[in-house]
Short mmCIF file of C-alpha atoms in Angstrom, two decimals:
data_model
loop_
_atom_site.label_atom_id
_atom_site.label_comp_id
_atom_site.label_asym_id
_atom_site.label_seq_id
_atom_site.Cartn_x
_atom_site.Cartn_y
_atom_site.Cartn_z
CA UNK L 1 -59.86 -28.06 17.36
CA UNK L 2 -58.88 -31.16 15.77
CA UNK L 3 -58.72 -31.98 11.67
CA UNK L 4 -61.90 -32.03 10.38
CA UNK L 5 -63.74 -30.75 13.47
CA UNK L 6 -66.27 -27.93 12.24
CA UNK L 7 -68.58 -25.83 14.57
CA UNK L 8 -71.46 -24.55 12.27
CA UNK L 9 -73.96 -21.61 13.92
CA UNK L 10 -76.78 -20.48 12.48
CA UNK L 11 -77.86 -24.00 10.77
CA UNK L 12 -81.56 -25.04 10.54
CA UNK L 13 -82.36 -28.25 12.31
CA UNK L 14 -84.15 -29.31 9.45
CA UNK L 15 -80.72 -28.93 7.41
CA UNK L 16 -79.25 -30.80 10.37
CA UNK L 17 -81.41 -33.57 10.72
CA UNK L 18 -81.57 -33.72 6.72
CA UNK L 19 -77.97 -34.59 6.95
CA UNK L 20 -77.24 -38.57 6.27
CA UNK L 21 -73.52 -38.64 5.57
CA UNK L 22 -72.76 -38.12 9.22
CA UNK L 23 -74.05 -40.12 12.22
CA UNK L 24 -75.96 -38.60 15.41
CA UNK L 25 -76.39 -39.87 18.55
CA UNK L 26 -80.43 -40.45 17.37
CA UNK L 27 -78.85 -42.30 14.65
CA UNK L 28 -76.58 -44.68 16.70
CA UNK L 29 -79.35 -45.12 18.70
CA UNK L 30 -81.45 -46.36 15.90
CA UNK L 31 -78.54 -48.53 14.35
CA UNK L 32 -78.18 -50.89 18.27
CA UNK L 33 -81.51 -51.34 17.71
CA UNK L 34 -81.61 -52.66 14.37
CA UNK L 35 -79.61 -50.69 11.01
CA UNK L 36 -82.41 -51.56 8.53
CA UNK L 37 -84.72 -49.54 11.35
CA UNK L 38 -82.29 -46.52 10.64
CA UNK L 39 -81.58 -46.61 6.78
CA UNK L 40 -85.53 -46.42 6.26
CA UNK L 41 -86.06 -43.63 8.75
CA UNK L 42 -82.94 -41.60 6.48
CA UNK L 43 -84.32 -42.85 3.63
CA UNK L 44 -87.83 -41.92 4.72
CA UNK L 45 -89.73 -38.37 5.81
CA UNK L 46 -90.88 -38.52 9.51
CA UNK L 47 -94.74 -37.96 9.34
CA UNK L 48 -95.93 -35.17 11.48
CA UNK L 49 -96.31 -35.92 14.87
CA UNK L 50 -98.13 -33.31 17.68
CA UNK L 51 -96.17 -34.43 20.54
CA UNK L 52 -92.87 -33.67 18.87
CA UNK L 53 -93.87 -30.82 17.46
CA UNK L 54 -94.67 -30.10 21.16
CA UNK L 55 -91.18 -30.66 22.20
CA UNK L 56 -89.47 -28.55 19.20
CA UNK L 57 -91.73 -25.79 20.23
CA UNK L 58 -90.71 -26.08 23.98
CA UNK L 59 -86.87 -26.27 22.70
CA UNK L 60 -87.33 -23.00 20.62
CA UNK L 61 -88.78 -20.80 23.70
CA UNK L 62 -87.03 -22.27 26.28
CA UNK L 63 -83.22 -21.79 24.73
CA UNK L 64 -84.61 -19.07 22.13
CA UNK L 65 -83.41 -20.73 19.32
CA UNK L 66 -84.87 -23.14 16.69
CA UNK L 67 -87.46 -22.86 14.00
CA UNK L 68 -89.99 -20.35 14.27
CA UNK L 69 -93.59 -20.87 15.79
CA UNK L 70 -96.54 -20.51 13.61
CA UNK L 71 -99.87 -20.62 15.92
CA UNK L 72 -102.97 -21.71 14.32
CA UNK L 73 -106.13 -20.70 14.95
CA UNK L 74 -108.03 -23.57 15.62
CA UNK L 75 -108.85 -25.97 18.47
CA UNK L 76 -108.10 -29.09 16.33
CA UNK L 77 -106.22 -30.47 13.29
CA UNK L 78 -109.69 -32.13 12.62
CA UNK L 79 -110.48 -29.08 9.63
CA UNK L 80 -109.24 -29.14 6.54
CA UNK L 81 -107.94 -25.70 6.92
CA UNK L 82 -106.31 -26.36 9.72
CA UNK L 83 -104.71 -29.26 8.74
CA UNK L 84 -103.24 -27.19 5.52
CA UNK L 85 -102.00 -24.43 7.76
CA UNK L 86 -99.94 -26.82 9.49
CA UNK L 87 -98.81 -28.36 6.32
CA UNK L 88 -97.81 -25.34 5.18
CA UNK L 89 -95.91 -24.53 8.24
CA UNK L 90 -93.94 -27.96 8.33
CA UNK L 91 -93.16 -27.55 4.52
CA UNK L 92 -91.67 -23.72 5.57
CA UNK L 93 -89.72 -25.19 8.38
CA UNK L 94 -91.82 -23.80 10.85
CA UNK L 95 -93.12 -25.28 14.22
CA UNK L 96 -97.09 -25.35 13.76
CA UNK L 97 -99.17 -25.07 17.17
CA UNK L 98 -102.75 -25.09 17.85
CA UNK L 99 -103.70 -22.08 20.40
CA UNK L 100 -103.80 -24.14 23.05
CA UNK L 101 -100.64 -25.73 22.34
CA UNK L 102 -99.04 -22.83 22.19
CA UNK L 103 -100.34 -20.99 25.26
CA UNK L 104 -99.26 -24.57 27.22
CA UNK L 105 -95.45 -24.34 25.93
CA UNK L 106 -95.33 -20.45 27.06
CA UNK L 107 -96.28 -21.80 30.30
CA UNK L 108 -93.89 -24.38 29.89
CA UNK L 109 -91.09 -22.03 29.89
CA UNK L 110 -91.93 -19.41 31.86
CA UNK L 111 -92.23 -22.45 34.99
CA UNK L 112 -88.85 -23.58 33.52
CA UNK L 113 -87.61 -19.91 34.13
CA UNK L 114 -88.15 -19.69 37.56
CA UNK L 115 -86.49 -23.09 38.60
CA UNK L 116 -83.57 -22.18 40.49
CA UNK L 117 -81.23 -24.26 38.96
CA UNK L 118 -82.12 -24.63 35.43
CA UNK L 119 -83.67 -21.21 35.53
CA UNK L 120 -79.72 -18.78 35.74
CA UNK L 121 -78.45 -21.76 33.74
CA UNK L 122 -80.41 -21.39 30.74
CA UNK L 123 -80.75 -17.60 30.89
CA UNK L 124 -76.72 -17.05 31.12
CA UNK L 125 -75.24 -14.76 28.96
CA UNK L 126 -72.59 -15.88 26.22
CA UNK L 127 -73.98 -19.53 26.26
CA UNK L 128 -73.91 -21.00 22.54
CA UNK L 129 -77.15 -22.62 21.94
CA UNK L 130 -77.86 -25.55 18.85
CA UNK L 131 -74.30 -25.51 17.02
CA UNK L 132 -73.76 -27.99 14.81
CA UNK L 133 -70.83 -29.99 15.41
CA UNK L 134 -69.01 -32.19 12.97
CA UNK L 135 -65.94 -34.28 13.55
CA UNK L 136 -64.35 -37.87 12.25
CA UNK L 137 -64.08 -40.27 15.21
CA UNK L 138 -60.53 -41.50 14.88
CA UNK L 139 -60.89 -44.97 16.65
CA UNK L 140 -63.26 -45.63 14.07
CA UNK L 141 -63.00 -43.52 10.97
CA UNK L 142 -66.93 -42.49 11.68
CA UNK L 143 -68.17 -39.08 10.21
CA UNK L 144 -70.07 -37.71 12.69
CA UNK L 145 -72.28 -34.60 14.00
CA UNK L 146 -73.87 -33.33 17.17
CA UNK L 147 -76.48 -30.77 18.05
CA UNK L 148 -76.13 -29.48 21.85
CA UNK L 149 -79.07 -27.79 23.13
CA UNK L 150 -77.06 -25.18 25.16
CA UNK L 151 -73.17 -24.71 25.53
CA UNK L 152 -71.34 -22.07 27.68
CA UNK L 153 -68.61 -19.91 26.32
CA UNK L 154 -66.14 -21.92 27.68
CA UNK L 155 -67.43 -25.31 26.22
CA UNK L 156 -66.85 -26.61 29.68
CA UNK L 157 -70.66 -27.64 30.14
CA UNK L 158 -73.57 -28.51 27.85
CA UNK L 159 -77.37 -28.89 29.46
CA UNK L 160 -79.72 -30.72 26.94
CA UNK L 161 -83.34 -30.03 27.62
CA UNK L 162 -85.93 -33.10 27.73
CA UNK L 163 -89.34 -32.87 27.88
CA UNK L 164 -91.93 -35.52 29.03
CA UNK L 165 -95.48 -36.54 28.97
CA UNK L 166 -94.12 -38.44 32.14
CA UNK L 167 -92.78 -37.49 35.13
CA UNK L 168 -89.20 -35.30 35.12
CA UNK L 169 -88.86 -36.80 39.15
CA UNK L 170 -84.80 -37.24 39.21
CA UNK L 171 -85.60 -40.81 40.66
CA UNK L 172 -87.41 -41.79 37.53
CA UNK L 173 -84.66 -40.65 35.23
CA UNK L 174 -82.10 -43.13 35.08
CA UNK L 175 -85.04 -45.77 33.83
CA UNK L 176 -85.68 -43.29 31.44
CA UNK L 177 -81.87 -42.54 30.24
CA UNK L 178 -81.91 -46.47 30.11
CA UNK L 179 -85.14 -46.77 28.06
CA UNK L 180 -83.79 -44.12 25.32
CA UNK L 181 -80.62 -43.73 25.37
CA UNK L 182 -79.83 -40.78 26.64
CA UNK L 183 -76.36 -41.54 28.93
CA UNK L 184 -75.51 -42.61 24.72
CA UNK L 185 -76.51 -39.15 23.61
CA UNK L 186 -74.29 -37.49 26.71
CA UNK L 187 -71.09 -39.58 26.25
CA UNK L 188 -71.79 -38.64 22.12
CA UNK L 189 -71.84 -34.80 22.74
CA UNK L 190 -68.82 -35.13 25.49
CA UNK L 191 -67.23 -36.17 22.61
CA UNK L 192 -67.69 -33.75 20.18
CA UNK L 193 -66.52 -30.86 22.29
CA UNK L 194 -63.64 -32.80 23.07
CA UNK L 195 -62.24 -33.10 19.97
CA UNK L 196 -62.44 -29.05 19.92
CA UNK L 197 -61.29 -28.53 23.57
CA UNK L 198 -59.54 -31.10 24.34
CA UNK L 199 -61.10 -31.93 27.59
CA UNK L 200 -65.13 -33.76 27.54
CA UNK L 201 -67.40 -30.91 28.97
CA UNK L 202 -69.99 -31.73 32.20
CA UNK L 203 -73.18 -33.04 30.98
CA UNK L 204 -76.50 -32.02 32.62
CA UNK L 205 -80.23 -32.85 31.57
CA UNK L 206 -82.94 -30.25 32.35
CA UNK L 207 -86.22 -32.17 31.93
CA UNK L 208 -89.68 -30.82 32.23
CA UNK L 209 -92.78 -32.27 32.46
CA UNK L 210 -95.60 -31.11 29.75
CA UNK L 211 -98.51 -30.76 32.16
CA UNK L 212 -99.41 -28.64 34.51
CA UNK L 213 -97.80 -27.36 36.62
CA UNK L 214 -94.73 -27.95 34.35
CA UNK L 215 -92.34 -29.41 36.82
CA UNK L 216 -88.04 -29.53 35.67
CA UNK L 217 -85.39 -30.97 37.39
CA UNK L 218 -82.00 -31.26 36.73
CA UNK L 219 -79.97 -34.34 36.76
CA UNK L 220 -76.47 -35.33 35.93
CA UNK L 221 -75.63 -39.05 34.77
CA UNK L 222 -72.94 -40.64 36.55
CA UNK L 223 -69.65 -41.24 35.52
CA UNK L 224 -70.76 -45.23 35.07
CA UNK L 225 -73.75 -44.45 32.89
CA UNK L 226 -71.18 -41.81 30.74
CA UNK L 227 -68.78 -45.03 30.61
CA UNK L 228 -71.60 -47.28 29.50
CA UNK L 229 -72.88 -44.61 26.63
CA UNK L 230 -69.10 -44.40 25.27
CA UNK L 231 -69.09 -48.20 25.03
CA UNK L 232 -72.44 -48.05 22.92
CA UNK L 233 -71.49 -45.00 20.63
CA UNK L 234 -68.64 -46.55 19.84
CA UNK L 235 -70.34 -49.61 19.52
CA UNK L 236 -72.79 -47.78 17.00
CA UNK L 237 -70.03 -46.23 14.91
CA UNK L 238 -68.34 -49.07 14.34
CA UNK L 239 -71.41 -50.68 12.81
CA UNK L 240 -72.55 -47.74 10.79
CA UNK L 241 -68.67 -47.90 9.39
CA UNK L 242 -69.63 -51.33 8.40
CA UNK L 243 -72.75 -50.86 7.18
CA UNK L 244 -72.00 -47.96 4.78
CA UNK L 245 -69.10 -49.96 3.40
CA UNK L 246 -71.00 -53.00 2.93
CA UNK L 247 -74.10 -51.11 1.84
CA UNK L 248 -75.77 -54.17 3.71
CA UNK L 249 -78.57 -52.64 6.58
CA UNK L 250 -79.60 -55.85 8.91
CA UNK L 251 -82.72 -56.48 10.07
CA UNK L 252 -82.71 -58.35 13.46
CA UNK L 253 -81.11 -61.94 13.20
CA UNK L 254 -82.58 -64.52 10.51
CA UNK L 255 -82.88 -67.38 13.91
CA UNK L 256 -85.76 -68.58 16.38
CA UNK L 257 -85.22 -66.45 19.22
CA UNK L 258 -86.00 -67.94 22.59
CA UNK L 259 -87.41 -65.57 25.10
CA UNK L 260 -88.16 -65.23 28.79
CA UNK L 261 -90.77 -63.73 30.42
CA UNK L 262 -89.69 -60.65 33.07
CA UNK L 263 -88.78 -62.51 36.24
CA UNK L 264 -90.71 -60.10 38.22
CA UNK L 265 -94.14 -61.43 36.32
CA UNK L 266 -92.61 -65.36 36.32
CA UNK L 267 -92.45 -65.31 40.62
CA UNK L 268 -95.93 -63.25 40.91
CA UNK L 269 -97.09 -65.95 38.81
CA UNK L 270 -95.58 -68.94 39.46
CA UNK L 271 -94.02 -67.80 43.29
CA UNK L 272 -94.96 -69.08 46.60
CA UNK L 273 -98.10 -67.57 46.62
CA UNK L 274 -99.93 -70.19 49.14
CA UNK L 275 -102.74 -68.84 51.59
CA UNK L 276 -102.96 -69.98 55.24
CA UNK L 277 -106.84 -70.39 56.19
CA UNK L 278 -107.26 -69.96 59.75
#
């Protein structure tokens, strides 16, 4: 383990995600898309939102770690009571499901069980699941922390578990890793164990669908996508270095930006779309 490097168990996620001295890979994320977007979302509370809830749940069954559930009983957030049981729940630092919602991420991972792949993967004994992981970047002097789903005891793999409204088809995923980042998030965890190993662990994604019947696959980027999410985390760091020093968060560019229509839409528009009449 190199200087500085820290593995923390038994940390909260909401003491994790609380932290803003170090940057994620959610952060880094947020900082290539703009760094004003992610000082206000540190500087800010993230309002209560079902679906992610959804998701947190899901994380907590299906890896048996996280915050606890607390199931209310209700059919709707639409009461007042409910509504404050839930409040209450958040404000504990527990998950809060409506019955239905909590009967659909049960299902969730008992389908997720019986995959044969993820299934003995996720289930293995002596795996390490949510450690916090802090370490200082050396190329760029960048404090920063990870949160892998699920380790083994050799820290020679980590699986991080997706969930989606979506589809979880392995052909859709690379659009997907594209659309959020997430060969960024792999090369960012790679990293972190490396800097206690020595050597970047193999990276796969388990992703599950959230309707029935609760289809998972499992995919692993390529080595090209890893190699094009270490060029953006470093990318990222180097900014957030910047940024803190500065104290200066950017919004997008102060210029008149000139943009192009998908070229897709331009030739179904403007293509050679004459008609023969016979």
């Amino acid at each position: 383990m190199s200087g500085g490097t820290r593995l923390v168990t038994g940390m909260s996620d909401t003491a994790y995600h609380a932290d803003a001295s170090t940057l994620s890979s959610t952060g880094a994320r947020l900082m290539l898309d703009c760094p004003a977007r992610y000082r206000w979302d540190m500087d800010h509370r993230r309002p209560y939102a079902p679906a992610l809830e959804l998701g947190h749940a899901a994380h907590a069954l299906v890896l048996g770690a996280g915050s606890p559930i607390q199931v209310v009983d209700a059919d709707s957030w639409r009461s007042a009571a409910a509504r404050g049981q839930r409040d209450e729940a958040l404000e504990a630092g527990r998950i809060p499901l409506l019955e239905r919602e909590h009967e659909q991420v049960l299902a969730m991972a008992a389908a997720v069980r019986t995959h044969p792949v993820a299934g003995p993967l996720l289930t293995a004994p002596g795996a390490v699941r949510e450690a916090s992981i802090y370490w200082t970047d050396e190329a760029t002097g960048a404090a920063c922390r990870a949160r892998p789903d699920w380790m083994d005891g050799e820290m020679a793999a980590i699986i991080d578990y997706k969930t989606t409204s979506r589809s979880a088809s392995p052909h859709e995923f690379g659009r997907i890793a594209a659309q959020f980042g997430y060969h960024l998030q792999a090369a960012w965890y790679r990293d972190a164990i490396a800097t206690i190993t020595g050597t970047p662990p193999a990276f796969l994604h388990v992703v599950q669908e959230t309707r029935p019947p609760y289809l998972a696959s499992v995919v692993r980027l390529d080595e090209e996508a890893l190699e094009a999410g270490a060029v953006e985390a470093e990318r990222a760091r180097r900014l957030w270095v910047e940024c803190t020093a500065s104290g200066s968060w950017p919004g997008y560019a102060p210029d008149v930006h000139p943009v192009s229509l998908p070229g897709w839409y331009v030739d179904s528009v403007l293509g050679d779309d004459d008609i023969e009449v016979a």
